[in-house]
């Protein structure tokens, strides 16, 4: 976008009068002849223009700095924009509030959200002009939106919109920013903010209509006609034509000739069989003309030939990542809407290719959100010393540092033999034992003693499998001091096994874990589906049970996938969890929480209030930013 216009159009369209103090950015040919710059300047490079300006004096310098500032915004040269604004800070004739708004803009675009917010916070008492107020609120909202916080962003966007409406201003890109943020919200979140001014209610109701009637052309048109009669001359009216046209044309997929790629040979054949069972179960209630299964282990040429021969109009699969990568170059597959059952190694930008994987990173993010909602300060993470363990720990740490300055304690175990040492070392039990030994050496008679563990660890997160979790739990129990409160224990779905738990639950008393609904008792609807599954395949391994649920969901996603991709706030309730698409056509899973309690497994609802990013906490206590 032409960000120069963001600042200029506010001033231009506010009806500047002779008494207005709003800064006007002069044009190169608008100077009095007595002040014309005789030298020819290069206006293609903002930094070069800035350097030329610094070699001038008086009005010539200011004029060149204005030109350089405009050019820096046009060219998105944010570092240069800051330097130019710093040079203008000392000039008495400069609108210093607007100049700081430019600096906040530059820092926001450079990813320095905390620094940008700090500047905006210091300006709150200086915003005497409506133009400044509107832009200030818009910039604040844009910072939150860029950080993936649409709820907070909309608070400021709506404030900017109210100011603009009251003073007949136009804030460039504000309407599209509001619409984009609204589309990030679920129907529940939209319902909660359907209050406030008529302007705000108009936006929210429009977003709700789009979610409800997306893909239903006649109903959407009728709802929009009613909306336009109620919200006449609403600013969204001028944004709608293209957006609504796209929504109306968003007809759900109807797969009549469905091709399913899964491994039917080789070492992964049993996974293919589990998937096939899930597809066949879902087909009982799915209207499709023809389904044909293809072995994804075949060559690209053989797969393409089968797809063309059968005139497939929709594809599900393959499962294995290397086969997805291998088929990425297929022109036949490129022309077909596809739900891949894994994620590719390289980003795929095809608009009709979707990716559905049982991604453990989603569980890690869900646990992290709960830890922050509970205000845990110092988590201890335990994971196997392998590629998967290191990847998940790294993902947790990267996400955690966005919200907390405290570093998690991390322990990697290689096998069951060194688990006890890893736990004892992290809890610093050995140090306590050494202190006890030293004290006992000072006395001849017996000394009563109790080993103590460190007291700052307030939550433990286990990323091991079912067997490893059952070995770790007793080590944690015996190494936590009896004087301390019991540390709450959490784990991923890998810790849970329906087969193991059928005979042994006692060792995990109190442990919380995330799991897909299909694997938990009394959660899945329809209820008879689990009973039928157990009757047919009573001995299947946990991974095969999860793949069954994945295949079942993948088929049922076909008529929903377009809407999920178009509306990030929309969700689909599946056997594998609450499914949504946040970005990149990749499905995101939200799992259920469960707990081992009194030798039973009970489903629980835990606090998952979105956390406050660290930059927001920092700016709330920041007084004056350093602008150099």
C-alpha positions as semicolon CSV with decimal commas, in nm:
position;residue;x (nm);y (nm);z (nm)
1;X;0,000;0,000;0,000
2;X;0,104;0,359;-0,047
3;X;0,165;0,438;0,316
4;X;0,239;0,800;0,238
5;X;-0,129;0,844;0,169
6;X;-0,221;0,706;0,511
7;X;-0,087;1,022;0,672
8;X;-0,154;1,269;0,394
9;X;-0,514;1,187;0,317
10;X;-0,618;1,245;0,678
11;X;-0,493;1,599;0,656
12;X;-0,619;1,660;0,303
13;X;-0,973;1,530;0,351
14;X;-1,022;1,688;0,692
15;X;-1,096;2,018;0,521
16;X;-0,790;2,205;0,633
17;X;-0,871;2,569;0,687
18;X;-0,653;2,872;0,730
19;X;-0,667;2,833;1,107
20;X;-0,560;2,468;1,103
21;X;-0,221;2,381;1,247
22;X;-0,196;2,052;1,060
23;X;0,137;2,010;0,889
24;X;0,128;2,035;0,513
25;X;0,390;1,844;0,322
26;X;0,508;2,076;0,047
27;X;0,573;1,967;-0,307
28;X;0,903;2,024;-0,481
29;X;0,752;2,277;-0,723
30;X;0,540;2,457;-0,462
31;X;0,815;2,675;-0,314
32;X;0,840;3,052;-0,372
33;X;1,081;3,125;-0,652
34;X;1,315;3,292;-0,407
35;X;1,360;2,960;-0,231
36;X;1,396;2,737;-0,537
37;X;1,679;2,486;-0,507
38;X;1,906;2,533;-0,802
39;X;2,070;2,192;-0,795
40;X;1,900;1,888;-0,949
41;X;1,830;1,628;-0,678
42;X;1,783;1,255;-0,721
43;X;1,431;1,178;-0,598
44;X;1,452;0,804;-0,657
45;X;1,645;0,720;-0,339
46;X;1,514;0,840;-0,003
47;X;1,847;0,796;0,176
48;X;2,039;0,993;-0,087
49;X;1,778;1,268;-0,069
50;X;1,809;1,268;0,308
51;X;2,187;1,306;0,283
52;X;2,146;1,597;0,040
53;X;1,904;1,760;0,281
54;X;2,156;1,740;0,564
55;X;2,398;1,945;0,355
56;X;2,142;2,226;0,326
57;X;2,029;2,490;0,572
58;X;1,701;2,653;0,671
59;X;1,391;2,609;0,458
60;X;1,581;2,416;0,189
61;X;1,676;2,148;0,440
62;X;1,321;2,114;0,576
63;X;1,173;2,096;0,229
64;X;1,413;1,823;0,118
65;X;1,351;1,633;0,440
66;X;0,978;1,643;0,372
67;X;1,037;1,508;0,023
68;X;1,272;1,240;0,156
69;X;1,015;1,142;0,419
70;X;0,744;1,095;0,156
71;X;0,981;0,893;-0,059
72;X;1,089;0,674;0,234
73;X;0,723;0,585;0,300
74;X;0,657;0,519;-0,069
75;X;0,963;0,293;-0,091
76;X;0,904;0,139;0,254
77;X;1,250;0,247;0,366
78;X;1,164;0,240;0,734
79;X;1,511;0,285;0,881
80;X;1,565;0,589;0,660
81;X;1,223;0,723;0,761
82;X;1,330;0,716;1,127
83;X;1,653;0,900;1,049
84;X;1,463;1,168;0,857
85;X;1,213;1,213;1,140
86;X;1,494;1,247;1,394
87;X;1,644;1,522;1,178
88;X;1,308;1,705;1,180
89;X;1,267;1,676;1,560
90;X;1,471;1,989;1,629
91;X;1,282;2,212;1,386
92;X;1,030;2,441;1,553
93;X;0,805;2,463;1,247
94;X;0,751;2,087;1,231
95;X;0,431;1,921;1,356
96;X;0,605;1,713;1,622
97;X;0,302;1,495;1,702
98;X;0,269;1,391;1,341
99;X;0,644;1,341;1,317
100;X;0,636;1,099;1,610
101;X;0,345;0,918;1,449
102;X;0,573;0,867;1,150
103;X;0,840;0,722;1,379
104;X;0,584;0,486;1,535
105;X;0,484;0,380;1,184
106;X;0,847;0,310;1,092
107;X;0,907;0,105;1,404
108;X;0,587;-0,093;1,357
109;X;0,690;-0,181;1,003
110;X;1,033;-0,287;1,128
111;X;0,867;-0,534;1,366
112;X;0,947;-0,326;1,677
113;X;0,597;-0,342;1,820
114;X;0,699;-0,254;2,175
115;X;0,895;0,052;2,065
116;X;0,613;0,168;1,839
117;X;0,352;0,132;2,114
118;X;0,577;0,316;2,359
119;X;0,583;0,618;2,129
120;X;0,208;0,610;2,075
121;X;0,145;0,588;2,450
122;X;0,348;0,905;2,513
123;X;0,137;1,095;2,258
124;X;-0,200;1,030;2,418
125;X;-0,206;1,364;2,607
126;X;-0,093;1,560;2,300
127;X;-0,359;1,457;2,049
128;X;-0,553;1,781;2,013
129;X;-0,632;1,744;1,642
130;X;-0,890;1,487;1,520
131;X;-0,653;1,398;1,235
132;X;-0,386;1,299;1,485
133;X;-0,635;1,115;1,705
134;X;-0,768;0,907;1,418
135;X;-0,426;0,814;1,286
136;X;-0,299;0,741;1,639
137;X;-0,584;0,493;1,697
138;X;-0,541;0,339;1,354
139;X;-0,167;0,285;1,409
140;X;-0,229;0,126;1,748
141;X;-0,481;-0,110;1,598
142;X;-0,250;-0,193;1,311
143;X;0,025;-0,290;1,555
144;X;-0,204;-0,534;1,734
145;X;-0,333;-0,670;1,403
146;X;0,023;-0,734;1,281
147;X;0,088;-0,928;1,601
148;X;-0,210;-1,157;1,537
149;X;-0,440;-0,993;1,796
150;X;-0,755;-0,901;1,603
151;X;-0,973;-0,847;1,912
152;X;-0,742;-0,581;2,052
153;X;-0,687;-0,433;1,707
154;X;-1,060;-0,383;1,651
155;X;-1,094;-0,178;1,970
156;X;-0,862;0,083;1,820
157;X;-0,987;0,046;1,463
158;X;-1,344;0,117;1,574
159;X;-1,222;0,415;1,776
160;X;-1,044;0,552;1,469
161;X;-1,356;0,492;1,260
162;X;-1,577;0,679;1,509
163;X;-1,339;0,977;1,510
164;X;-1,319;0,977;1,131
165;X;-1,699;0,964;1,099
166;X;-1,752;1,243;1,352
167;X;-1,505;1,479;1,183
168;X;-1,565;1,372;0,823
169;X;-1,213;1,233;0,785
170;X;-1,089;0,949;0,573
171;X;-0,821;0,717;0,711
172;X;-0,676;0,523;0,423
173;X;-0,684;0,144;0,463
174;X;-0,891;0,164;0,782
175;X;-1,199;-0,003;0,633
176;X;-1,003;-0,291;0,483
177;X;-0,813;-0,332;0,813
178;X;-1,141;-0,358;1,006
179;X;-1,278;-0,613;0,763
180;X;-0,963;-0,824;0,769
181;X;-0,956;-0,825;1,152
182;X;-1,325;-0,920;1,172
183;X;-1,264;-1,216;0,947
184;X;-1,012;-1,352;1,196
185;X;-1,282;-1,393;1,462
186;X;-1,508;-1,687;1,536
187;X;-1,884;-1,649;1,541
188;X;-1,870;-1,655;1,922
189;X;-1,615;-1,373;1,929
190;X;-1,823;-1,169;1,683
191;X;-2,130;-1,213;1,902
192;X;-1,943;-1,070;2,200
193;X;-1,846;-0,749;2,021
194;X;-2,183;-0,691;1,852
195;X;-2,238;-0,382;2,067
196;X;-2,126;-0,021;2,076
197;X;-2,194;0,244;1,815
198;X;-2,408;0,192;1,508
199;X;-2,091;0,202;1,301
200;X;-1,936;-0,084;1,500
201;X;-2,257;-0,290;1,497
202;X;-2,280;-0,247;1,120
203;X;-1,933;-0,392;1,069
204;X;-1,986;-0,681;1,309
205;X;-2,327;-0,779;1,172
206;X;-2,188;-0,778;0,820
207;X;-1,909;-1,015;0,926
208;X;-2,163;-1,241;1,097
209;X;-2,380;-1,255;0,783
210;X;-2,080;-1,350;0,576
211;X;-1,994;-1,636;0,809
212;X;-2,351;-1,765;0,828
213;X;-2,435;-1,743;0,458
214;X;-2,095;-1,790;0,295
215;X;-2,143;-1,996;-0,020
216;X;-2,522;-1,954;-0,015
217;X;-2,570;-1,691;-0,283
218;X;-2,944;-1,620;-0,254
219;X;-2,950;-1,611;0,126
220;X;-2,639;-1,394;0,141
221;X;-2,785;-1,146;-0,107
222;X;-3,105;-1,125;0,095
223;X;-2,915;-1,073;0,421
224;X;-2,702;-0,802;0,261
225;X;-3,004;-0,620;0,126
226;X;-3,150;-0,613;0,476
227;X;-2,817;-0,495;0,613
228;X;-2,793;-0,210;0,362
229;X;-3,143;-0,088;0,445
230;X;-3,056;-0,082;0,814
231;X;-2,706;0,065;0,780
232;X;-2,752;0,316;0,502
233;X;-2,429;0,495;0,398
234;X;-2,219;0,277;0,626
235;X;-1,849;0,289;0,526
236;X;-1,853;-0,087;0,467
237;X;-2,090;-0,030;0,175
238;X;-1,802;0,097;-0,036
239;X;-1,586;-0,203;0,050
240;X;-1,844;-0,469;-0,016
241;X;-1,887;-0,523;-0,389
242;X;-1,570;-0,723;-0,449
243;X;-1,571;-0,899;-0,112
244;X;-1,935;-1,001;-0,138
245;X;-1,902;-1,110;-0,499
246;X;-1,625;-1,346;-0,392
247;X;-1,834;-1,473;-0,101
248;X;-2,138;-1,540;-0,315
249;X;-1,933;-1,736;-0,568
250;X;-1,772;-1,945;-0,294
251;X;-1,978;-2,256;-0,364
252;X;-1,868;-2,557;-0,154
253;X;-1,682;-2,841;-0,325
254;X;-1,895;-3,135;-0,439
255;X;-1,668;-3,430;-0,500
256;X;-1,837;-3,666;-0,743
257;X;-1,528;-3,859;-0,848
258;X;-1,302;-3,874;-0,548
259;X;-0,944;-4,003;-0,565
260;X;-0,779;-4,108;-0,239
261;X;-0,402;-4,153;-0,229
262;X;-0,267;-4,361;0,059
263;X;0,017;-4,608;0,116
264;X;-0,100;-4,952;0,005
265;X;0,243;-5,114;-0,012
266;X;0,574;-5,089;0,168
267;X;0,648;-5,026;0,536
268;X;0,357;-4,781;0,580
269;X;0,090;-5,014;0,441
270;X;-0,076;-5,061;0,781
271;X;-0,119;-4,683;0,808
272;X;-0,288;-4,686;0,468
273;X;-0,524;-4,960;0,587
274;X;-0,620;-4,755;0,894
275;X;-0,690;-4,453;0,675
276;X;-0,895;-4,659;0,432
277;X;-1,114;-4,784;0,717
278;X;-1,179;-4,423;0,820
279;X;-1,270;-4,318;0,467
280;X;-1,507;-4,612;0,423
281;X;-1,678;-4,533;0,755
282;X;-1,730;-4,170;0,653
283;X;-1,861;-4,268;0,310
284;X;-2,168;-4,423;0,471
285;X;-2,309;-4,072;0,516
286;X;-2,134;-3,891;0,231
287;X;-2,288;-3,832;-0,111
288;X;-2,027;-3,918;-0,373
289;X;-2,067;-4,082;-0,712
290;X;-1,739;-4,275;-0,729
291;X;-1,435;-4,330;-0,507
292;X;-1,113;-4,495;-0,612
293;X;-0,806;-4,564;-0,401
294;X;-0,455;-4,516;-0,541
295;X;-0,131;-4,646;-0,393
296;X;0,071;-4,330;-0,326
297;X;0,391;-4,536;-0,349
298;X;0,348;-4,555;-0,728
299;X;0,541;-4,328;-0,965
300;X;0,413;-3,981;-1,048
301;X;0,331;-4,097;-1,401
302;X;0,119;-4,390;-1,281
303;X;-0,070;-4,173;-1,032
304;X;-0,136;-3,901;-1,290
305;X;-0,257;-4,156;-1,544
306;X;-0,505;-4,301;-1,295
307;X;-0,635;-3,956;-1,201
308;X;-0,692;-3,862;-1,566
309;X;-0,837;-4,199;-1,660
310;X;-1,097;-4,179;-1,383
311;X;-1,158;-3,805;-1,436
312;X;-1,109;-3,725;-1,069
313;X;-1,252;-3,392;-0,953
314;X;-1,115;-3,400;-0,595
315;X;-0,814;-3,566;-0,429
316;X;-0,734;-3,662;-0,069
317;X;-0,377;-3,763;0,013
318;X;-0,102;-3,862;-0,001
319;X;-0,002;-3,926;0,361
320;X;0,378;-3,940;0,355
321;X;0,565;-3,610;0,342
322;X;0,819;-3,729;0,084
323;X;0,536;-3,830;-0,150
324;X;0,373;-3,488;-0,111
325;X;0,705;-3,325;-0,199
326;X;0,750;-3,560;-0,492
327;X;0,406;-3,480;-0,634
328;X;0,450;-3,106;-0,589
329;X;0,563;-3,077;-0,951
330;X;0,264;-3,270;-1,090
331;X;0,064;-3,055;-1,331
332;X;-0,231;-3,294;-1,307
333;X;-0,253;-3,255;-0,930
334;X;-0,202;-2,879;-0,962
335;X;-0,536;-2,857;-1,143
336;X;-0,731;-3,051;-0,879
337;X;-0,853;-2,939;-0,534
338;X;-0,663;-3,153;-0,285
339;X;-0,651;-3,218;0,089
340;X;-0,302;-3,350;0,164
341;X;-0,270;-3,560;0,479
342;X;0,055;-3,402;0,585
343;X;0,246;-3,077;0,544
344;X;0,498;-3,018;0,262
345;X;0,866;-2,943;0,316
346;X;0,831;-2,627;0,108
347;X;0,546;-2,373;0,120
348;X;0,275;-2,444;-0,135
349;X;0,081;-2,140;-0,255
350;X;-0,177;-2,322;-0,467
351;X;-0,515;-2,174;-0,361
352;X;-0,697;-2,508;-0,381
353;X;-0,439;-2,722;-0,202
354;X;-0,503;-2,776;0,170
355;X;-0,289;-2,949;0,432
356;X;-0,419;-3,160;0,719
357;X;-0,165;-3,313;0,957
358;X;-0,178;-3,449;1,314
359;X;0,068;-3,179;1,409
360;X;0,203;-3,201;1,769
361;X;0,310;-2,835;1,755
362;X;-0,058;-2,740;1,789
363;X;-0,075;-2,925;2,120
364;X;0,235;-2,746;2,245
365;X;0,081;-2,409;2,160
366;X;-0,244;-2,504;2,333
367;X;-0,063;-2,607;2,650
368;X;0,143;-2,288;2,646
369;X;-0,172;-2,074;2,626
370;X;-0,313;-2,254;2,930
371;X;0,012;-2,215;3,128
372;X;0,007;-1,841;3,066
373;X;-0,363;-1,818;3,153
374;X;-0,279;-1,987;3,486
375;X;0,009;-1,740;3,529
376;X;0,273;-2,008;3,559
377;X;0,612;-1,841;3,562
378;X;0,870;-2,120;3,537
379;X;0,775;-2,433;3,339
380;X;0,995;-2,741;3,333
381;X;0,993;-2,933;3,004
382;X;1,093;-3,297;2,972
383;X;1,142;-3,454;2,630
384;X;1,327;-3,743;2,464
385;X;1,671;-3,663;2,328
386;X;1,577;-3,708;1,963
387;X;1,477;-3,494;1,664
388;X;1,110;-3,483;1,760
389;X;1,184;-3,389;2,122
390;X;1,424;-3,111;2,026
391;X;1,184;-2,976;1,761
392;X;0,891;-2,951;2,004
393;X;1,101;-2,800;2,282
394;X;1,237;-2,541;2,037
395;X;0,884;-2,459;1,925
396;X;0,768;-2,412;2,286
397;X;1,063;-2,187;2,368
398;X;1,012;-1,971;2,058
399;X;0,646;-1,919;2,145
400;X;0,709;-1,873;2,517
401;X;0,958;-1,588;2,469
402;X;0,681;-1,383;2,304
403;X;0,500;-1,372;2,638
404;X;0,758;-1,414;2,915
405;X;1,115;-1,313;2,993
406;X;1,167;-1,620;3,213
407;X;1,336;-1,912;3,037
408;X;1,184;-2,259;3,080
409;X;1,394;-2,532;3,238
410;X;1,455;-2,808;2,984
411;X;1,565;-3,168;3,032
412;X;1,635;-3,424;2,762
413;X;1,651;-3,791;2,858
414;X;1,812;-4,059;2,644
415;X;1,646;-4,365;2,800
416;X;1,477;-4,489;3,115
417;X;1,809;-4,525;3,294
418;X;1,896;-4,155;3,310
419;X;1,543;-4,016;3,362
420;X;1,588;-4,004;3,739
421;X;1,916;-3,814;3,705
422;X;1,765;-3,561;3,463
423;X;1,471;-3,493;3,694
424;X;1,686;-3,472;4,006
425;X;1,930;-3,239;3,834
426;X;1,660;-3,001;3,711
427;X;1,493;-2,990;4,054
428;X;1,837;-2,948;4,217
429;X;1,773;-3,236;4,453
430;X;2,139;-3,340;4,442
431;X;2,240;-3,001;4,582
432;X;2,000;-3,049;4,871
433;X;2,143;-3,393;4,938
434;X;2,496;-3,251;4,940
435;X;2,395;-2,983;5,192
436;X;2,242;-3,252;5,415
437;X;2,559;-3,459;5,391
438;X;2,773;-3,159;5,486
439;X;2,557;-3,079;5,789
440;X;2,557;-3,441;5,905
441;X;2,935;-3,446;5,891
442;X;2,943;-3,167;6,150
443;X;2,750;-3,363;6,412
444;X;2,816;-3,700;6,571
445;X;2,452;-3,787;6,650
446;X;2,184;-3,854;6,391
447;X;2,031;-3,549;6,222
448;X;1,675;-3,557;6,095
449;X;1,666;-3,434;5,736
450;X;1,434;-3,397;5,440
451;X;1,550;-3,347;5,085
452;X;1,421;-3,025;4,931
453;X;1,364;-2,944;4,565
454;X;1,384;-2,600;4,407
455;X;1,071;-2,394;4,463
456;X;1,045;-2,185;4,149
457;X;0,929;-2,462;3,914
458;X;0,550;-2,422;3,905
459;X;0,447;-2,657;3,621
460;X;0,592;-2,963;3,446
461;X;0,522;-3,046;3,081
462;X;0,607;-3,394;2,954
463;X;0,653;-3,449;2,581
464;X;0,725;-3,821;2,594
465;X;0,524;-4,123;2,485
466;X;0,295;-4,334;2,703
467;X;0,570;-4,556;2,842
468;X;0,813;-4,268;2,906
469;X;0,542;-4,066;3,084
470;X;0,465;-4,357;3,315
471;X;0,834;-4,386;3,402
472;X;0,879;-4,011;3,456
473;X;0,578;-3,953;3,681
474;X;0,714;-4,149;3,983
475;X;1,053;-3,974;3,955
476;X;0,875;-3,639;3,968
477;X;0,665;-3,747;4,266
478;X;0,961;-3,859;4,477
479;X;1,188;-3,567;4,388
480;X;0,949;-3,286;4,478
481;X;0,995;-3,181;4,840
482;X;0,723;-3,280;5,083
483;X;0,733;-2,919;5,210
484;X;0,640;-2,782;4,869
485;X;0,307;-2,773;4,692
486;X;0,258;-3,046;4,438
487;X;0,365;-2,930;4,095
488;X;0,087;-2,969;3,836
489;X;0,178;-3,213;3,559
490;X;0,078;-3,186;3,193
491;X;0,153;-3,394;2,886
492;X;0,076;-3,424;2,515
493;X;-0,147;-3,685;2,351
494;X;0,160;-3,907;2,310
495;X;0,135;-3,980;2,682
496;X;-0,209;-4,134;2,639
497;X;-0,274;-4,486;2,515
498;X;-0,617;-4,643;2,511
499;X;-0,459;-4,988;2,504
500;X;-0,229;-4,932;2,803
501;X;-0,491;-4,737;2,997
502;X;-0,739;-5,019;2,970
503;X;-0,542;-5,198;3,242
504;X;-0,331;-4,928;3,412
505;X;-0,419;-4,568;3,498
506;X;-0,303;-4,539;3,857
507;X;0,054;-4,424;3,791
508;X;-0,070;-4,102;3,624
509;X;-0,310;-3,976;3,890
510;X;-0,367;-3,600;3,847
511;X;-0,192;-3,568;3,509
512;X;-0,357;-3,338;3,251
513;X;-0,314;-3,407;2,881
514;X;-0,444;-3,297;2,541
515;X;-0,606;-3,552;2,313
516;X;-0,830;-3,569;2,007
517;X;-1,197;-3,633;2,097
518;X;-1,198;-3,968;1,914
519;X;-0,958;-4,118;2,167
520;X;-1,146;-4,004;2,478
521;X;-1,441;-4,182;2,642
522;X;-1,795;-4,049;2,595
523;X;-1,695;-3,754;2,374
524;X;-1,751;-3,857;2,012
525;X;-2,080;-3,797;1,836
526;X;-2,241;-4,016;1,707
527;X;-2,167;-4,238;2,007
528;X;-2,225;-4,565;1,824
529;X;-1,932;-4,492;1,589
530;X;-1,676;-4,576;1,859
531;X;-1,869;-4,889;1,958
532;X;-1,873;-5,009;1,597
533;X;-1,502;-4,937;1,562
534;X;-1,408;-5,134;1,875
535;X;-1,622;-5,425;1,760
536;X;-1,445;-5,439;1,423
537;X;-1,086;-5,359;1,530
538;X;-1,048;-5,419;1,905
539;X;-0,670;-5,454;1,895
540;X;-0,559;-5,165;1,675
541;X;-0,265;-4,956;1,792
542;X;-0,315;-4,594;1,900
543;X;-0,159;-4,449;1,583
544;X;-0,399;-4,650;1,367
545;X;-0,695;-4,529;1,571
546;X;-0,584;-4,169;1,525
547;X;-0,538;-4,218;1,151
548;X;-0,890;-4,362;1,127
549;X;-1,025;-4,041;1,280
550;X;-0,808;-3,830;1,051
551;X;-0,944;-4,000;0,739
552;X;-1,302;-3,969;0,868
553;X;-1,255;-3,595;0,919
554;X;-1,074;-3,542;0,587
555;X;-1,372;-3,672;0,390
556;X;-1,623;-3,466;0,588
557;X;-1,409;-3,155;0,539
558;X;-1,464;-3,149;0,161
559;X;-1,782;-2,933;0,165
560;X;-1,640;-2,715;0,447
561;X;-1,281;-2,654;0,342
562;X;-1,340;-2,346;0,125
563;X;-1,521;-2,166;0,401
564;X;-1,258;-2,262;0,657
565;X;-0,988;-2,121;0,432
566;X;-1,179;-1,801;0,365
567;X;-1,284;-1,727;0,723
568;X;-1,003;-1,790;0,975
569;X;-1,253;-1,766;1,262
570;X;-1,470;-2,049;1,129
571;X;-1,432;-2,392;1,294
572;X;-1,525;-2,750;1,211
573;X;-1,597;-2,996;1,491
574;X;-1,422;-3,320;1,401
575;X;-1,307;-3,646;1,557
576;X;-0,952;-3,509;1,561
577;X;-1,047;-3,180;1,731
578;X;-1,182;-2,835;1,653
579;X;-1,042;-2,765;1,305
580;X;-0,978;-2,423;1,155
581;X;-0,750;-2,262;0,900
582;X;-0,547;-1,967;1,025
583;X;-0,297;-1,923;0,742
584;X;-0,142;-2,094;0,441
585;X;-0,438;-2,332;0,383
586;X;-0,308;-2,544;0,672
587;X;-0,560;-2,691;0,914
588;X;-0,504;-2,612;1,280
589;X;-0,632;-2,848;1,551
590;X;-0,760;-2,757;1,895
591;X;-0,776;-3,069;2,112
592;X;-0,971;-3,155;2,427
593;X;-0,823;-3,156;2,774
594;X;-0,852;-3,463;2,996
595;X;-0,719;-3,569;3,336
596;X;-0,643;-3,894;3,517
597;X;-0,862;-3,881;3,827
598;X;-0,939;-4,165;4,070
599;X;-0,842;-4,432;3,824
600;X;-1,065;-4,283;3,556
601;X;-1,020;-4,040;3,267
602;X;-1,241;-3,735;3,280
603;X;-1,274;-3,464;3,016
604;X;-1,211;-3,117;3,161
605;X;-1,235;-2,757;3,039
606;X;-0,921;-2,560;3,120
607;X;-0,860;-2,187;3,096
608;X;-0,732;-2,092;2,751
609;X;-0,768;-1,715;2,767
610;X;-0,538;-1,568;2,498
611;X;-0,217;-1,446;2,663
612;X;-0,089;-1,090;2,661
613;X;0,227;-1,057;2,447
614;X;0,536;-0,934;2,623
615;X;0,555;-0,616;2,415
616;X;0,212;-0,513;2,547
617;X;0,323;-0,566;2,908
618;X;0,642;-0,371;2,849
619;X;0,471;-0,071;2,690
620;X;0,222;-0,045;2,975
621;X;0,510;0,052;3,206
622;X;0,721;0,246;2,957
623;X;0,730;0,618;3,012
624;X;0,930;0,799;2,750
625;X;1,076;0,626;2,445
626;X;1,425;0,691;2,328
627;X;1,401;0,829;1,976
628;X;1,758;0,794;1,868
